[in-house]
Coordinates of C-alpha atoms in Angstrom, one line a residue:
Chain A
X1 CA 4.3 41.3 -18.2
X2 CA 4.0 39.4 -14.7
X3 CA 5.9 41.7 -12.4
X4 CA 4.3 44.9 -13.8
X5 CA 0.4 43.3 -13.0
X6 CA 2.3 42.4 -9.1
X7 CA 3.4 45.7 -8.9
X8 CA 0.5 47.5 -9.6
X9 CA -0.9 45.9 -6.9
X10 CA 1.8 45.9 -4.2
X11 CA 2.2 49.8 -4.1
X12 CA 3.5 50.1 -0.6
X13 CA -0.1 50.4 1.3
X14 CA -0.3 50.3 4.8
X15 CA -2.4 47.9 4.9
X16 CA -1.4 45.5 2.4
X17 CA 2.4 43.6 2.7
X18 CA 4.9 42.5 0.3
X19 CA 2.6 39.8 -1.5
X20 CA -0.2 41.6 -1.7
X21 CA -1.9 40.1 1.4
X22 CA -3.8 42.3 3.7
X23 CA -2.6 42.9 6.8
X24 CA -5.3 42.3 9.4
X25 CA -6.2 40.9 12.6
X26 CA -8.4 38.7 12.5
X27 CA -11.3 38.5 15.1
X28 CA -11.0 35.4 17.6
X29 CA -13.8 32.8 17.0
X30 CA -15.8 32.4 19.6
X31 CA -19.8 33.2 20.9
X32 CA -18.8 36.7 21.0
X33 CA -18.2 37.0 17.4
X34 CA -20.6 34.4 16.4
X35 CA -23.0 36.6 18.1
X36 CA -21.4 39.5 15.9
X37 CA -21.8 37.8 12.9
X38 CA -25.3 36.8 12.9
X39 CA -26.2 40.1 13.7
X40 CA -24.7 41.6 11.0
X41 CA -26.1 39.3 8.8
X42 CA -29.4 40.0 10.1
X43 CA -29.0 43.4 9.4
X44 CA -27.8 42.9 5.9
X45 CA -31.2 40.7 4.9
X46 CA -33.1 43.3 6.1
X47 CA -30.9 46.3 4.4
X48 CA -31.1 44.1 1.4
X49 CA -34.3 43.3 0.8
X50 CA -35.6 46.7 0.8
X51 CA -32.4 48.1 -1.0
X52 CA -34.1 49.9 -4.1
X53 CA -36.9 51.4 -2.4
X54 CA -37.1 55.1 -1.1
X55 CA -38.3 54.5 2.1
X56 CA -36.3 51.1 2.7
X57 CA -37.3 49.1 5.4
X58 CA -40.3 51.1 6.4
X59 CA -42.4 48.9 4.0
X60 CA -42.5 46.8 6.9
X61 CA -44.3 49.4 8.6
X62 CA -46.4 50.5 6.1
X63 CA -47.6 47.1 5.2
X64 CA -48.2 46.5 9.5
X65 CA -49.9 49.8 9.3
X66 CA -52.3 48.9 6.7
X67 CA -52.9 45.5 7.8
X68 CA -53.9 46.4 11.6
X69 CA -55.7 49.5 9.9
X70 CA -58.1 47.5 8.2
X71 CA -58.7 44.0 10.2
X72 CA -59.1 46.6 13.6
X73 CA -62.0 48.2 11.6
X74 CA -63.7 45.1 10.9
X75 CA -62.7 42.8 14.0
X76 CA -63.9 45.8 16.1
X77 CA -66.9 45.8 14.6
X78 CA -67.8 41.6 15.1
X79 CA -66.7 42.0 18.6
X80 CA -68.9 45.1 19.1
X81 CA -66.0 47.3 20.9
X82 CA -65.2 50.4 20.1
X83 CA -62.6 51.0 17.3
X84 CA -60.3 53.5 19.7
X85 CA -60.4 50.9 22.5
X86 CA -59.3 48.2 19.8
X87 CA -56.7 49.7 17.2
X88 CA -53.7 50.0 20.1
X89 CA -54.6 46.5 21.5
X90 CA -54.6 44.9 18.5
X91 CA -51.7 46.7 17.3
X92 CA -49.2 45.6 19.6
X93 CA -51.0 42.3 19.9
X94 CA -50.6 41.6 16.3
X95 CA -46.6 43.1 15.9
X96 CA -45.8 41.0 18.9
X97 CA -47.1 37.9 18.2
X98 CA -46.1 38.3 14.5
X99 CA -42.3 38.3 16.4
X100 CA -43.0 35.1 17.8
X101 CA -44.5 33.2 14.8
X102 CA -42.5 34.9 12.0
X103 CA -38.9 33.5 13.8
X104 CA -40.4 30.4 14.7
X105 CA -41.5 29.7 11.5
X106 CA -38.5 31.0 9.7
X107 CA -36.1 29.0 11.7
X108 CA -37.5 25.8 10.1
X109 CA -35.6 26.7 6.8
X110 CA -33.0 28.8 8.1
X111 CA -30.0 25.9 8.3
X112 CA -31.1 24.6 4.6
X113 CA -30.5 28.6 3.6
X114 CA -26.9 28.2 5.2
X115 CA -25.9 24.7 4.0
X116 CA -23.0 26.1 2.4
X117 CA -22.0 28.3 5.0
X118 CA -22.1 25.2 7.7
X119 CA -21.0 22.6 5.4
X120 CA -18.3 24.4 3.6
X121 CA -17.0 27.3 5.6
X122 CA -17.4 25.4 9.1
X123 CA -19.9 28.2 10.6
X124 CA -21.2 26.7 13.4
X125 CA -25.1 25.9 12.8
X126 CA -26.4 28.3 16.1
X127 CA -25.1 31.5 14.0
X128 CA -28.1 31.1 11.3
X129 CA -30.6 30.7 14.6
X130 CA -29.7 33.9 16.1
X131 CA -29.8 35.9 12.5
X132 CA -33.2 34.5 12.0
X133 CA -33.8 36.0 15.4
X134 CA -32.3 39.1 15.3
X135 CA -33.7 39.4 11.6
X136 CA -37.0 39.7 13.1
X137 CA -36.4 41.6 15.8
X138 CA -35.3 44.1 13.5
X139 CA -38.5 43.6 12.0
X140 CA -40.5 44.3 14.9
X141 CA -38.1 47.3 15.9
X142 CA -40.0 48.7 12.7
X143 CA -43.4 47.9 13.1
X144 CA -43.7 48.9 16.7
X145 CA -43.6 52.3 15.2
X146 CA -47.4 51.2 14.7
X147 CA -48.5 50.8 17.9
X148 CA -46.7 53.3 19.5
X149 CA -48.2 55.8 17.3
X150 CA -51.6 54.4 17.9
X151 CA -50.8 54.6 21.6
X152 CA -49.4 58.1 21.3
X153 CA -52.7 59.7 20.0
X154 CA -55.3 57.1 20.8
X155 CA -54.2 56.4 24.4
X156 CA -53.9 52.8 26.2
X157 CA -50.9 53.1 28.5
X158 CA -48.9 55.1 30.1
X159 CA -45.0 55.3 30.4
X160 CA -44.9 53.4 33.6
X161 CA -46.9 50.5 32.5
X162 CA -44.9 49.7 29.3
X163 CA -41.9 49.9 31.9
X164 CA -43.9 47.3 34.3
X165 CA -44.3 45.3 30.6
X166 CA -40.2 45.0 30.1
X167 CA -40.0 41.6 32.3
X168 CA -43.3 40.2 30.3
X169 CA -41.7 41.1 27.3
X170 CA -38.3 39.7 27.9
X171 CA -39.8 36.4 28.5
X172 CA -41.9 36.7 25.5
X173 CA -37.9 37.2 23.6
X174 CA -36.9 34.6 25.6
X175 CA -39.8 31.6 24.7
X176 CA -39.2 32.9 20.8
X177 CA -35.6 32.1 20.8
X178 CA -35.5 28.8 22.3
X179 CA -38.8 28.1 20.6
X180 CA -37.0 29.0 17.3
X181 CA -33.7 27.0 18.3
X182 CA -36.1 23.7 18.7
X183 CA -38.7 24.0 16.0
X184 CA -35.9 25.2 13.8
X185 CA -33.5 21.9 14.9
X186 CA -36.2 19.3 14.5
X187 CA -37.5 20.9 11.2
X188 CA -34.1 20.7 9.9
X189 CA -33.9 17.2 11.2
X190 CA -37.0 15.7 10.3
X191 CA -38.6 17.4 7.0
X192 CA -42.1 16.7 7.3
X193 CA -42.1 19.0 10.6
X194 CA -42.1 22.3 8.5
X195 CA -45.8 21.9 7.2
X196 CA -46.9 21.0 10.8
X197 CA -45.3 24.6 12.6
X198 CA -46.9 26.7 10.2
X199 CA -50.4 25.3 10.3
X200 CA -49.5 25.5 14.1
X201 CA -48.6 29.1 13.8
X202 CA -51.9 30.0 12.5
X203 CA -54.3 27.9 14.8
X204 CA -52.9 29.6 17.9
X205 CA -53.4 32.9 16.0
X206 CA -56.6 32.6 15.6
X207 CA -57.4 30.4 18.7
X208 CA -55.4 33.1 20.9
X209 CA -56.7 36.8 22.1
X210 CA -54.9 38.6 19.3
X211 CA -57.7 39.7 16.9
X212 CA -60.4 39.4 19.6
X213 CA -60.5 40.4 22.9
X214 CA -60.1 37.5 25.7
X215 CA -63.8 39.1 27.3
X216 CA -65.3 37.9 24.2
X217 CA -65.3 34.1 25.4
X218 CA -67.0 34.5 28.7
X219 CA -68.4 31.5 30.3
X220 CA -65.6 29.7 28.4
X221 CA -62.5 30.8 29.9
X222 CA -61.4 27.4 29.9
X223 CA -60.1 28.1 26.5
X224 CA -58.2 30.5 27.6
X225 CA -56.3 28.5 30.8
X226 CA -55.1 25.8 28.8
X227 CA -53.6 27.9 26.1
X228 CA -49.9 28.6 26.7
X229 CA -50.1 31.4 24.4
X230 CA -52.8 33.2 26.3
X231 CA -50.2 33.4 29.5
X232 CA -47.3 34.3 27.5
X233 CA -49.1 37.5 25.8
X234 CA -50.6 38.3 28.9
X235 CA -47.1 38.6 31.1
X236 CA -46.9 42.1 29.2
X237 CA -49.9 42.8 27.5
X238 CA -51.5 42.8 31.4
X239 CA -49.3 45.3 32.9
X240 CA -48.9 47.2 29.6
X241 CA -52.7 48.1 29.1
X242 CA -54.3 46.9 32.3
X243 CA -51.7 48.1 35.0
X244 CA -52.0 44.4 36.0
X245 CA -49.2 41.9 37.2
X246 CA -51.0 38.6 36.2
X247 CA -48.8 36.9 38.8
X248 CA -50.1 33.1 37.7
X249 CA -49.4 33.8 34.4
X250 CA -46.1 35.0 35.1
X251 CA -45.4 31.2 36.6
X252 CA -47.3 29.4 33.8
X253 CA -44.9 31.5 31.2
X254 CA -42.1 30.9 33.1
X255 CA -42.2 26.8 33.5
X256 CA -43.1 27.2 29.5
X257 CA -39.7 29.0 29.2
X258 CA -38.2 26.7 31.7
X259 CA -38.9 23.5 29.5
X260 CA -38.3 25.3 26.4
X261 CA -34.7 26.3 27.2
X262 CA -34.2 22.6 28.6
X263 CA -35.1 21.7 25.3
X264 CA -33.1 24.3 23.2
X265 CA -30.4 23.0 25.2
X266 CA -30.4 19.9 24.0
X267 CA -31.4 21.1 20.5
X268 CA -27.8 22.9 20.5
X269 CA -25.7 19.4 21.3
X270 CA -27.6 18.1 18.5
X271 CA -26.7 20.5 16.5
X272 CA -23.2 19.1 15.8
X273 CA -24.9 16.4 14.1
X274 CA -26.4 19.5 11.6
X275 CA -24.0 19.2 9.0
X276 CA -25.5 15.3 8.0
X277 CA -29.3 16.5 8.0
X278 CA -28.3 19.5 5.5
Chain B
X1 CA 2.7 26.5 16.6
X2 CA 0.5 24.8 13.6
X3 CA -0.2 20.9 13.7
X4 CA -2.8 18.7 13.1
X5 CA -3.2 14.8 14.7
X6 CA -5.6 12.5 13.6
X7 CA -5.4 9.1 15.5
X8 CA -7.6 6.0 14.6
X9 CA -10.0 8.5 13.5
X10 CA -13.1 6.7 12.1
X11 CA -16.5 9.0 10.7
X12 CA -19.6 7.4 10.5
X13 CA -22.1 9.4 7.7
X14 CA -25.6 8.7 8.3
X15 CA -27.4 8.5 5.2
X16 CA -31.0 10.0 6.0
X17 CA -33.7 8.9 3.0
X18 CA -37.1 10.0 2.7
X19 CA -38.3 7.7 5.6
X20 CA -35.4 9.1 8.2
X21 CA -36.3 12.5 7.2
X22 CA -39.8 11.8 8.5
X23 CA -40.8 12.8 12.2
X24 CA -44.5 10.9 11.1
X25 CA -42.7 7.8 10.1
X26 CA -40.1 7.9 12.8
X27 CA -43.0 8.1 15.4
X28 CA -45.0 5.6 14.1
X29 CA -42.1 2.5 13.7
X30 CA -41.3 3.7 17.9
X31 CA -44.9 3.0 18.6
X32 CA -44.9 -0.1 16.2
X33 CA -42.5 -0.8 18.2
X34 CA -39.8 -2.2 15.0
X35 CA -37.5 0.6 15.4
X36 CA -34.8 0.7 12.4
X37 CA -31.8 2.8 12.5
X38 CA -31.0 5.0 9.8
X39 CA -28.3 3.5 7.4
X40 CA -24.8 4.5 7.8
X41 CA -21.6 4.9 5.5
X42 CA -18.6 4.5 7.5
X43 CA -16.6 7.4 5.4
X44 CA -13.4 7.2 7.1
X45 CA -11.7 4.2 8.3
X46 CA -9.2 4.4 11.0
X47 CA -7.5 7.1 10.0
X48 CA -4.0 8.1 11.1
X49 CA -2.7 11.5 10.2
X50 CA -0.2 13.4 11.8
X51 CA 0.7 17.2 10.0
X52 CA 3.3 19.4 10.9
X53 CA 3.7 23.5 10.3
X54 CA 5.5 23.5 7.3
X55 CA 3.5 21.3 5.5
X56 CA 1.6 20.9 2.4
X57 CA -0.1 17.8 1.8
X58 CA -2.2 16.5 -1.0
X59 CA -5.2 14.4 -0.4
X60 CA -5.8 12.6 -4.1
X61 CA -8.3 9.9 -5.0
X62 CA -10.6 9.2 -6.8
X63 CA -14.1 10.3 -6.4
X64 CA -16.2 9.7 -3.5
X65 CA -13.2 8.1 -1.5
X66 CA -13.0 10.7 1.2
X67 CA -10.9 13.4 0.2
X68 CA -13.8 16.3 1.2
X69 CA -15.1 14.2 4.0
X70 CA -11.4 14.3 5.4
X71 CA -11.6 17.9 4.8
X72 CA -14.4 18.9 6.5
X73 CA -13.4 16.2 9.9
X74 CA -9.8 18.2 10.0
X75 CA -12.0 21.2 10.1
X76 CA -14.2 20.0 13.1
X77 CA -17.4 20.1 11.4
X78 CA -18.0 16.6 11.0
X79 CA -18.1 15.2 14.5
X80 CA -15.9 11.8 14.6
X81 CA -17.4 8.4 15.3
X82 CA -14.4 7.3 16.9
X83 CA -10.8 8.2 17.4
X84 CA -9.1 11.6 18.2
X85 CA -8.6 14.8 16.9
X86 CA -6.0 17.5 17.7
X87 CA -5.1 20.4 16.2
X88 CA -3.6 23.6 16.8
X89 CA -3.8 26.8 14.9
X90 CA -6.7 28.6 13.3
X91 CA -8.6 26.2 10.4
X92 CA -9.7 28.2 7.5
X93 CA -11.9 25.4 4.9
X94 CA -12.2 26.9 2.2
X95 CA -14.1 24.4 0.4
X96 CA -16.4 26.1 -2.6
X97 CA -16.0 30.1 -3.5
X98 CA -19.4 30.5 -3.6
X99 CA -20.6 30.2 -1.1
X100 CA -22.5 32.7 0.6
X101 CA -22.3 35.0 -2.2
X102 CA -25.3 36.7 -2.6
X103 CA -26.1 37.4 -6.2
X104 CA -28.9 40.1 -5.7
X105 CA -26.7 42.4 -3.8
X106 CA -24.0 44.5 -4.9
X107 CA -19.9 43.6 -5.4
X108 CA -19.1 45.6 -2.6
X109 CA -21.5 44.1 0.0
X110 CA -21.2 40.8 -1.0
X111 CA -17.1 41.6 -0.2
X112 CA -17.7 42.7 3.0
X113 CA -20.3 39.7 4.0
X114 CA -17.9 37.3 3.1
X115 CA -15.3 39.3 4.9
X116 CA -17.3 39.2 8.2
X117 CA -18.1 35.2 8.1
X118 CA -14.1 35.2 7.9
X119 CA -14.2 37.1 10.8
X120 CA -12.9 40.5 9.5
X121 CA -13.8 43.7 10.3
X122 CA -14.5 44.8 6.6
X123 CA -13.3 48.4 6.4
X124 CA -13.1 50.6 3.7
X125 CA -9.3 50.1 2.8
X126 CA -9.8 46.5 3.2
X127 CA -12.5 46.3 1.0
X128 CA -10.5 48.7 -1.7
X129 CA -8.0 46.8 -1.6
X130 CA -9.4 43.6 -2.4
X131 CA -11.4 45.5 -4.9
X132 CA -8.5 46.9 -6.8
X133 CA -7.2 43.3 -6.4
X134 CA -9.9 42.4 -9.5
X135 CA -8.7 44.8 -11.5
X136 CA -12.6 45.9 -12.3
X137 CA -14.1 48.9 -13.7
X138 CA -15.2 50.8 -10.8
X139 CA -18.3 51.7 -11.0
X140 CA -18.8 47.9 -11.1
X141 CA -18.7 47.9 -7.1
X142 CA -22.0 48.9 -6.6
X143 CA -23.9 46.5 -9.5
X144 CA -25.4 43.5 -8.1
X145 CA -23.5 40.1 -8.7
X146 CA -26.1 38.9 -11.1
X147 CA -25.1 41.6 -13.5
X148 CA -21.6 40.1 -13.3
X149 CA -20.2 37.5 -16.4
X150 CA -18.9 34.6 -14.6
X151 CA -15.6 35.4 -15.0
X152 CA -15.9 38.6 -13.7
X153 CA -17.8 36.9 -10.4
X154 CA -15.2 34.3 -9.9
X155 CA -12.3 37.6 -10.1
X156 CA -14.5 38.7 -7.0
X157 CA -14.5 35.9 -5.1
X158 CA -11.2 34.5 -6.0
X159 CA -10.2 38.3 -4.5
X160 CA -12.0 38.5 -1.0
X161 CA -11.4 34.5 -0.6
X162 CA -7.3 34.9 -0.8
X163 CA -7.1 38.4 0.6
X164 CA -5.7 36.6 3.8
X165 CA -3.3 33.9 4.5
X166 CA -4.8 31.1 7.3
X167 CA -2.5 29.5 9.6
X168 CA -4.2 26.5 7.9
X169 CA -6.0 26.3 5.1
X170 CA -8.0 23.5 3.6
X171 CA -8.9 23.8 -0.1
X172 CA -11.1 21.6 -2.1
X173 CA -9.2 21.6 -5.7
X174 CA -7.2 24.5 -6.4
X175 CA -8.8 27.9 -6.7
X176 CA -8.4 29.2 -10.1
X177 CA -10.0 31.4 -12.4
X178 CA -10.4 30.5 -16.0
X179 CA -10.4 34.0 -17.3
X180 CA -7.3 34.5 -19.4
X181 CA -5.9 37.6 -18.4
X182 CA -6.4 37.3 -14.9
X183 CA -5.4 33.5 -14.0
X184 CA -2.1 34.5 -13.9
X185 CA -2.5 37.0 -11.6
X186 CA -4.7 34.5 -9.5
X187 CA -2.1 32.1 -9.8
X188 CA 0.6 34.1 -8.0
X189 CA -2.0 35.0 -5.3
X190 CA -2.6 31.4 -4.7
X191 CA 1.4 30.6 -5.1
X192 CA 1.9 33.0 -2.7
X193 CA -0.9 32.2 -0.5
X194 CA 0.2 28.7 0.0
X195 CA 3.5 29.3 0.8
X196 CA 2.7 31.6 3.6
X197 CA 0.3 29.3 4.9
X198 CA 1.5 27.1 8.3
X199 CA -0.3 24.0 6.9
X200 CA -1.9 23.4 3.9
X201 CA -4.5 20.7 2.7
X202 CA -5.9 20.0 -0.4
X203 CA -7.8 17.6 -1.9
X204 CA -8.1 16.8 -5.7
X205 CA -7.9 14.3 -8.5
X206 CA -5.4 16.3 -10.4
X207 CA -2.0 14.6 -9.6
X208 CA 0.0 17.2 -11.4
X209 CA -1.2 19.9 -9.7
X210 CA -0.7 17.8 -6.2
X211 CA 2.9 17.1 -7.0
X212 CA 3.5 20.6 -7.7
X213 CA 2.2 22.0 -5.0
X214 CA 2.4 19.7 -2.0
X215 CA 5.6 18.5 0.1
X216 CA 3.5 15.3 0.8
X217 CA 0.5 13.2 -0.6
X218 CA -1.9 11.2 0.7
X219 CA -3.7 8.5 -1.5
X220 CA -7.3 7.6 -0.3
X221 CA -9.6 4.8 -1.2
X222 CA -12.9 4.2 0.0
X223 CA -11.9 6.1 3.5
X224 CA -8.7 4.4 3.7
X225 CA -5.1 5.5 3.5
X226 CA -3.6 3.7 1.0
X227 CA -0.5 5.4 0.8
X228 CA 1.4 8.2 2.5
X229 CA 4.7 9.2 1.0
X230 CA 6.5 12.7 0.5
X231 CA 7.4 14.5 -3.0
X232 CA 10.8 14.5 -4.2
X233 CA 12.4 17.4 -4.8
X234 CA 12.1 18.0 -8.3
X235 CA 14.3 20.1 -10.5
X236 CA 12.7 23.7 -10.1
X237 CA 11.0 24.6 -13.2
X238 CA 11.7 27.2 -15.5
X239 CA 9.0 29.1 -15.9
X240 CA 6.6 27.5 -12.7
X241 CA 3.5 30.1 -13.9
X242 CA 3.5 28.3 -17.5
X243 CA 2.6 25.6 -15.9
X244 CA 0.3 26.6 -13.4
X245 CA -1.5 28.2 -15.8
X246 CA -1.7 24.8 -18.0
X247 CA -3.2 22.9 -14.6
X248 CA -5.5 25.6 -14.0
X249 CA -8.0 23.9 -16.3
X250 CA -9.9 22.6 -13.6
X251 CA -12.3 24.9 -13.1
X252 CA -13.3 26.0 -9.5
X253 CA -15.3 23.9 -6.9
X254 CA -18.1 26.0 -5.8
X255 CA -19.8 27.6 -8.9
X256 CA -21.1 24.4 -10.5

């Protein structure tokens, strides 16, 4: 009965040898393919989580599109500016910073997700960072179908300014990455830190120029220089709607980056250590 | 050429409670200014291992004496409090099936996802393949894994798991699936598996099985070697599947 079942499944296929083995390269480890990997994971939480629904992934949208719909009606309406002038700024305000915040505070569960794949298949611990950041770039690769539409028939920018926004916006990626990579490493680390980035996440949402206009606090624009998130949405949110380089903040953002790669660096040799905090 | 060295190797596991896992706590005993370290097990003591390609060797003892953590410092992912490591050829742990199966997607995608963290570019013939391997109904592929019996899971990841044979391969207890008419099937994959396999480690408390299997076995107590000796030839058995089928009672790490 034995070497009828191994027959069946050793018909000579090109792909499979003598014992039934398949007969296939496999990929060298390295950043390259670690890279790979968390991308296609990435993509596969996103393909997945949407996977019985007609328009798939485009929930993302439609849930963006509704929210921005309905707080730029009212927000508009406490800060007395017009609704047009609002929608677009909001919009991309809003998708953008919802990047930043969603990734950040994602990456403080991501490892705990992965145990098994770290602990028991010797994936190194970086992988599960960079699919919780592609994860929501892919995201935001949906919802910016919000703005630009807004943009498209409501006006705001032009082609050249969102081109003068790419370098902004780069080190907008940038600070979300490494910020990940170290929120994500100490959360995983020390428990209690989770709680903490969320409640974080939300102050600077509110206490940042994302549902209001920065205008709105004149006479106190102190609150706006000491806030690192104010800089870091204005490297591409200046040039993008105002057709303005704000130089300083460009320098501000940049030292912010600076220190936070520093300390993503050093989050990434501690990351050897991930295995025990799992 | 396949080896692995371990010299004087010694792995310190930090045992993190509720007050280590604290950044509040761990601030405040810095500024208190009593600053405690966080207790550590030394898992491994001094351990001296040298493995050649051609090998098999057991790692049997009893529970909690090291044979996993051994595992996982051969496979680098356990950094090393002291000693050396060196080792050359691909490491494959394969230490739980499970694991990163996702139960809300279907067969199919959960074959090539596990493909991918292997490494593997999951193409269609590969993914047939390993699918005709289970010897499921077809229009199972596409049903999510929850909808699958646990037999009928374990067929699937038994299937994707041994699809390829590692230059070295690690296992935690013997893969096996319980399912009757299959575990002889999975036995021969395994059987085979092993032999193509440059180096083979595997931990486990099942002696039999060890001796079967393995050229060599190392005994492990509380972190320690205790004894290193090879497996004498023994009279080839009649029927070998009989038997593997018998030892197959111990069910499969990974789906507890």
């Amino acid at each position: 009965m034995l070497p009828q079942t191994r027959d069946a499944d050793t018909i000579s296929s090109p792909i499979v040898d003598d014992n039934g083995f398949l007969k296939v390269e496999k990929s060298p480890p390295g950043v390259v393919n670690d890279i790979k990997l968390a991308f296609f994971l990435a993509v596969y939480d996103v393909r997945h989580r949407y996977a019985r629904s007609i328009i798939g992934p485009f929930w993302i949208t439609l849930q963006t599109a509704f929210f921005v719909g309905c707080i730029g009606f009212v927000f508009s309406a406490i800060s007395a500016v017009s609704t047009r002038d609002f929608l677009p700024y909001f919009a991309i305000s809003f998708v953008l910073w919802s990047f930043l915040s969603g990734t950040t505070n994602n990456s403080t569960t991501t490892l705990l997700d992965a145990g098994g794949f770290i602990k028991d298949r010797g994936l190194p611990a970086y992988v599960f960072f960079l699919q919780c950041f592609f994860r929501h770039l892919l995201f935001l690769a949906h919802n910016i179908a919000v703005p630009i539409l807004l943009f498209v028939f409501l006006g705001g920018t032009t082609f050249f300014r969102v081109i003068a926004a790419i370098p902004g916006l780069v080190i907008f990626a940038g600070v979300t990455l490494c910020l990940s990579l170290v929120v994500g490493s100490l959360a995983t680390r020390y428990r209690d830190v989770q709680p903490v980035v969320e409640s974080l996440m939300n102050l600077a949402f509110l206490a940042s120029p994302i549902m209001w206009k920065p205008d709105l606090l004149s006479g106190r624009e102190f609150l706006l220089h000491y806030n690192p998130v104010v800089h870091l949405l204005a490297v591409w949110r200046d040039p993008m709607l105002n057709g303005v380089m704000p130089w300083g903040s460009f320098a501000i953002s940049l030292m912010f980056l600076a220190v936070l790669a520093s300390l993503a660096w050093y989050a990434l040799t501690q990351l050897r250590n991930a295995p025990f905090w799992i | 050429m396949a080896s692995i060295s371990l010299e004087n190797v010694t792995l310190d596991y930090p045992v993190f409670d509720l007050n280590d896992k604290s950044l509040k706590r761990r601030l405040l005993t810095v500024v208190g200014g009593q600053r405690e370290k966080a207790s550590v097990i030394r898992a491994l003591h001094g351990i001296d291992l040298e493995i050649k390609a051609g090998e098999r060797v057991g790692l049997y003892g009893p529970n909690g004496s090291g044979k996993t953590t051994l595992l996982r410092t051969i496979a680098g992912i356990f950094p090393i409090s002291g000693g050396h490591i060196n080792s050359t050829g691909h490491i494959t742990p394969l230490l739980g099936l499970a694991i990163g199966a996702n139960k809300e997607i279907s067969a199919e995608d959960n074959i090539r996802l596990l493909l991918r963290v292997d490494g593997i570019k999951p193409t269609a013939d590969v993914v047939d393949s390993i699918w005709d391997f289970t010897e499921l109904k077809d229009k199972m592929r596409r049903l999510p894994l929850r909808t699958f019996s646990s037999g009928m899971l374990m067929r699937v990841l038994f299937s994707v798991s041994t699809a390829f044979s590692p230059e070295i391969l690690l296992l935690d207890e013997w893969l096996s699936v319980v399912d009757k008419t299959f575990s002889k099937k999975a036995e021969q994959r395994m059987e085979d598996l092993v032999s193509r396999t440059k180096i083979l480690v595997i931990a486990s408390h099942n002696i039999n099985m060890l001796e079967r299997v393995c050229t060599r076995i190392v005994c492990l107590d509380e972190g320690r070697i205790i004894s290193d000796e090879p497996v004498v030839a023994k009279p080839k058995v009649e029927e070998p599947l009989e038997a593997a089928v018998h030892d197959s009672a111990i069910t499969s790490p990974g789906l507890s």
